[in-house]
PDB file of C-alpha atoms in Angstrom:
ATOM      1  CA  MET A   1      20.700 -16.556  61.374  1.00 51.00           C
ATOM      2  CA  SER A   2      16.215 -17.993  61.304  1.00 58.00           C
ATOM      3  CA  ALA A   3      15.224 -18.893  58.201  1.00 57.00           C
ATOM      4  CA  ALA A   4      12.517 -16.212  58.155  1.00 56.00           C
ATOM      5  CA  ARG A   5      14.597 -14.019  58.517  1.00 56.00           C
ATOM      6  CA  MET A   6      16.311 -15.183  55.640  1.00 54.00           C
ATOM      7  CA  THR A   7      13.287 -15.007  53.392  1.00 58.00           C
ATOM      8  CA  TRP A   8      12.939 -11.152  53.735  1.00 57.00           C
ATOM      9  CA  ARG A   9      16.758 -10.578  53.307  1.00 62.00           C
ATOM     10  CA  PRO A  10      16.335 -10.563  49.571  1.00 63.00           C
ATOM     11  CA  LEU A  11      13.234  -7.881  49.820  1.00 64.00           C
ATOM     12  CA  ARG A  12      14.925  -5.548  51.856  1.00 68.00           C
ATOM     13  CA  TRP A  13      15.085  -3.197  49.009  1.00 63.00           C
ATOM     14  CA  LEU A  14      11.766  -2.890  48.896  1.00 66.00           C
ATOM     15  CA  PHE A  15      11.224  -1.635  52.196  1.00 73.00           C
ATOM     16  CA  SER A  16      13.828   1.244  51.428  1.00 79.00           C
ATOM     17  CA  ARG A  17      12.769   5.306  51.732  1.00 83.00           C
ATOM     18  CA  ARG A  18      14.160   5.186  48.222  1.00 83.00           C
ATOM     19  CA  ALA A  19      11.618   2.291  46.856  1.00 83.00           C
ATOM     20  CA  ALA A  20       9.166   3.663  49.144  1.00 85.00           C
ATOM     21  CA  LYS A  21       9.283   7.814  47.629  1.00 90.00           C
ATOM     22  CA  ALA A  22       9.501   6.122  44.265  1.00 88.00           C
ATOM     23  CA  LEU A  23       5.457   4.133  45.083  1.00 89.00           C
ATOM     24  CA  LEU A  24       4.651   7.194  47.196  1.00 92.00           C
ATOM     25  CA  TRP A  25       5.428   9.362  43.290  1.00 94.00           C
ATOM     26  CA  THR A  26       4.119   6.756  41.329  1.00 95.00           C
ATOM     27  CA  VAL A  27       0.122   6.886  42.985  1.00 96.00           C
ATOM     28  CA  LEU A  28       0.292  10.208  42.930  1.00 97.00           C
ATOM     29  CA  ILE A  29       0.517   9.869  39.147  1.00 95.00           C
ATOM     30  CA  VAL A  30      -1.660   7.419  39.416  1.00 97.00           C
ATOM     31  CA  ALA A  31      -4.533   9.263  41.108  1.00 97.00           C
ATOM     32  CA  ALA A  32      -3.593  13.067  39.270  1.00 96.00           C
ATOM     33  CA  ALA A  33      -4.366  11.248  35.874  1.00 94.00           C
ATOM     34  CA  VAL A  34      -7.928   9.037  37.950  1.00 96.00           C
ATOM     35  CA  ALA A  35      -9.297  12.815  38.864  1.00 97.00           C
ATOM     36  CA  ALA A  36      -7.983  14.024  35.712  1.00 93.00           C
ATOM     37  CA  ASN A  37     -10.635  11.793  33.848  1.00 92.00           C
ATOM     38  CA  ILE A  38     -13.332  11.885  36.240  1.00 94.00           C
ATOM     39  CA  ALA A  39     -13.374  15.070  36.189  1.00 95.00           C
ATOM     40  CA  GLY A  40     -13.728  15.351  32.319  1.00 92.00           C
ATOM     41  CA  ILE A  41     -16.383  12.766  32.258  1.00 93.00           C
ATOM     42  CA  TYR A  42     -18.730  15.423  35.001  1.00 93.00           C
ATOM     43  CA  LEU A  43     -17.495  18.509  32.310  1.00 93.00           C
ATOM     44  CA  VAL A  44     -18.651  16.682  29.728  1.00 91.00           C
ATOM     45  CA  GLY A  45     -21.557  14.531  31.120  1.00 91.00           C
ATOM     46  CA  SER A  46     -20.180  11.460  30.167  1.00 92.00           C
ATOM     47  CA  VAL A  47     -18.021   8.661  29.079  1.00 92.00           C
ATOM     48  CA  ALA A  48     -19.212   9.188  25.572  1.00 93.00           C
ATOM     49  CA  GLY A  49     -18.703  12.671  24.966  1.00 93.00           C
ATOM     50  CA  TRP A  50     -15.570  12.290  26.788  1.00 91.00           C
ATOM     51  CA  GLU A  51     -14.066  10.541  24.848  1.00 91.00           C
ATOM     52  CA  ARG A  52     -15.359  12.513  21.612  1.00 93.00           C
ATOM     53  CA  TRP A  53     -14.068  15.410  23.243  1.00 92.00           C
ATOM     54  CA  LEU A  54     -10.296  13.274  23.702  1.00 89.00           C
ATOM     55  CA  ALA A  55     -10.474  12.070  19.854  1.00 89.00           C
ATOM     56  CA  ALA A  56     -10.982  16.619  18.652  1.00 93.00           C
ATOM     57  CA  ALA A  57      -8.331  17.434  21.167  1.00 93.00           C
ATOM     58  CA  ALA A  58      -6.330  14.760  19.623  1.00 89.00           C
ATOM     59  CA  GLY A  59      -3.608  16.865  17.965  1.00 90.00           C
ATOM     60  CA  TYR A  60      -3.392  19.238  20.633  1.00 95.00           C
ATOM     61  CA  LEU A  61      -2.335  16.646  22.233  1.00 91.00           C
ATOM     62  CA  PHE A  62       0.023  15.348  19.937  1.00 90.00           C
ATOM     63  CA  VAL A  63       2.021  19.166  20.071  1.00 95.00           C
ATOM     64  CA  TRP A  64       1.430  18.659  24.298  1.00 94.00           C
ATOM     65  CA  ARG A  65       3.311  15.057  23.713  1.00 92.00           C
ATOM     66  CA  LEU A  66       5.754  16.956  21.812  1.00 93.00           C
ATOM     67  CA  CYS A  67       6.851  19.687  23.781  1.00 96.00           C
ATOM     68  CA  LEU A  68       6.764  17.154  26.776  1.00 94.00           C
ATOM     69  CA  TYR A  69       9.156  14.712  24.949  1.00 93.00           C
ATOM     70  CA  GLY A  70      11.812  18.058  24.241  1.00 94.00           C
ATOM     71  CA  ALA A  71      11.290  19.018  27.614  1.00 95.00           C
ATOM     72  CA  THR A  72      12.646  15.487  28.966  1.00 92.00           C
ATOM     73  CA  VAL A  73      15.403  15.624  25.802  1.00 92.00           C
ATOM     74  CA  TYR A  74      16.474  19.078  27.188  1.00 95.00           C
ATOM     75  CA  GLY A  75      16.787  17.151  30.615  1.00 92.00           C
ATOM     76  CA  GLY A  76      18.284  14.068  29.630  1.00 89.00           C
ATOM     77  CA  ILE A  77      21.210  16.317  28.022  1.00 91.00           C
ATOM     78  CA  TRP A  78      21.768  18.320  30.980  1.00 93.00           C
ATOM     79  CA  MET A  79      21.337  14.556  32.877  1.00 89.00           C
ATOM     80  CA  ARG A  80      24.202  13.343  30.452  1.00 89.00           C
ATOM     81  CA  ARG A  81      26.445  16.045  30.765  1.00 91.00           C
ATOM     82  CA  ARG A  82      26.617  16.118  34.783  1.00 91.00           C
ATOM     83  CA  LEU A  83      27.019  12.745  34.826  1.00 87.00           C
ATOM     84  CA  LEU A  84      30.020  12.441  32.333  1.00 87.00           C
ATOM     85  CA  VAL A  85      31.571  15.049  34.843  1.00 90.00           C
ATOM     86  CA  ARG A  86      31.074  13.150  37.188  1.00 90.00           C
ATOM     87  CA  GLU A  87      32.093   9.541  36.007  1.00 86.00           C
ATOM     88  CA  ASP A  88      33.951   9.770  32.876  1.00 82.00           C
ATOM     89  CA  ASP A  89      35.044   5.984  32.870  1.00 86.00           C
ATOM     90  CA  ALA A  90      33.312   3.662  29.591  1.00 87.00           C
ATOM     91  CA  GLN A  91      30.791   2.000  32.565  1.00 89.00           C
ATOM     92  CA  ALA A  92      28.472   5.030  33.085  1.00 85.00           C
ATOM     93  CA  ARG A  93      29.185   5.934  28.904  1.00 88.00           C
ATOM     94  CA  HIS A  94      27.022   2.330  28.813  1.00 90.00           C
ATOM     95  CA  ARG A  95      24.978   3.031  31.071  1.00 89.00           C
ATOM     96  CA  LEU A  96      23.806   6.171  30.086  1.00 88.00           C
ATOM     97  CA  VAL A  97      23.380   4.431  25.862  1.00 90.00           C
ATOM     98  CA  ARG A  98      21.459   1.598  27.035  1.00 92.00           C
ATOM     99  CA  THR A  99      19.079   4.041  29.644  1.00 90.00           C
ATOM    100  CA  GLU A 100      18.391   6.359  26.372  1.00 90.00           C
ATOM    101  CA  ILE A 101      17.998   3.549  23.941  1.00 93.00           C
ATOM    102  CA  ALA A 102      15.575   2.423  26.590  1.00 93.00           C
ATOM    103  CA  GLY A 103      13.712   5.989  26.293  1.00 91.00           C
ATOM    104  CA  VAL A 104      13.354   6.453  22.987  1.00 93.00           C
ATOM    105  CA  VAL A 105      11.930   2.960  22.481  1.00 95.00           C
ATOM    106  CA  ALA A 106       9.718   3.618  25.320  1.00 93.00           C
ATOM    107  CA  ILE A 107       8.590   7.287  23.718  1.00 92.00           C
ATOM    108  CA  VAL A 108       8.216   5.064  19.707  1.00 93.00           C
ATOM    109  CA  ALA A 109       6.412   2.474  21.738  1.00 95.00           C
ATOM    110  CA  LEU A 110       3.337   4.552  23.511  1.00 90.00           C
ATOM    111  CA  GLU A 111       2.927   6.889  20.129  1.00 90.00           C
ATOM    112  CA  ALA A 112       2.990   3.447  18.072  1.00 92.00           C
ATOM    113  CA  SER A 113       0.324   2.461  20.348  1.00 92.00           C
ATOM    114  CA  LEU A 114      -1.545   5.599  20.154  1.00 85.00           C
ATOM    115  CA  LEU A 115      -1.573   6.052  16.480  1.00 85.00           C
ATOM    116  CA  MET A 116      -2.832   2.223  16.368  1.00 89.00           C
ATOM    117  CA  GLN A 117      -5.856   2.815  18.501  1.00 82.00           C
ATOM    118  CA  GLY A 118      -7.314   5.830  16.320  1.00 66.00           C
TER     119      GLY A 118
END
């Protein structure tokens, strides 16, 4: 096997269908967020107006995020039950606990950063 081919071997996962789908979803979500911000700025008339509107709607947006977190917890409980039925070993339980801790840490970090901003 050639040296050039060996250098690409560790990056093979990058060109898989699964990675492409994840990248596509990430790009779509970021594009939707940018489009929502641009539409909001256009509707309000200026960036300063958009920032004022966001500050005024912060409570409603917090309630919206709480609803999303609740739906995520419900989905996590549903996924946990399905996974433990399919794989009932210590390693699967350990992976689940690590994933749940990482999710809680990410949510707490997000909310803490938002709390410190305003």
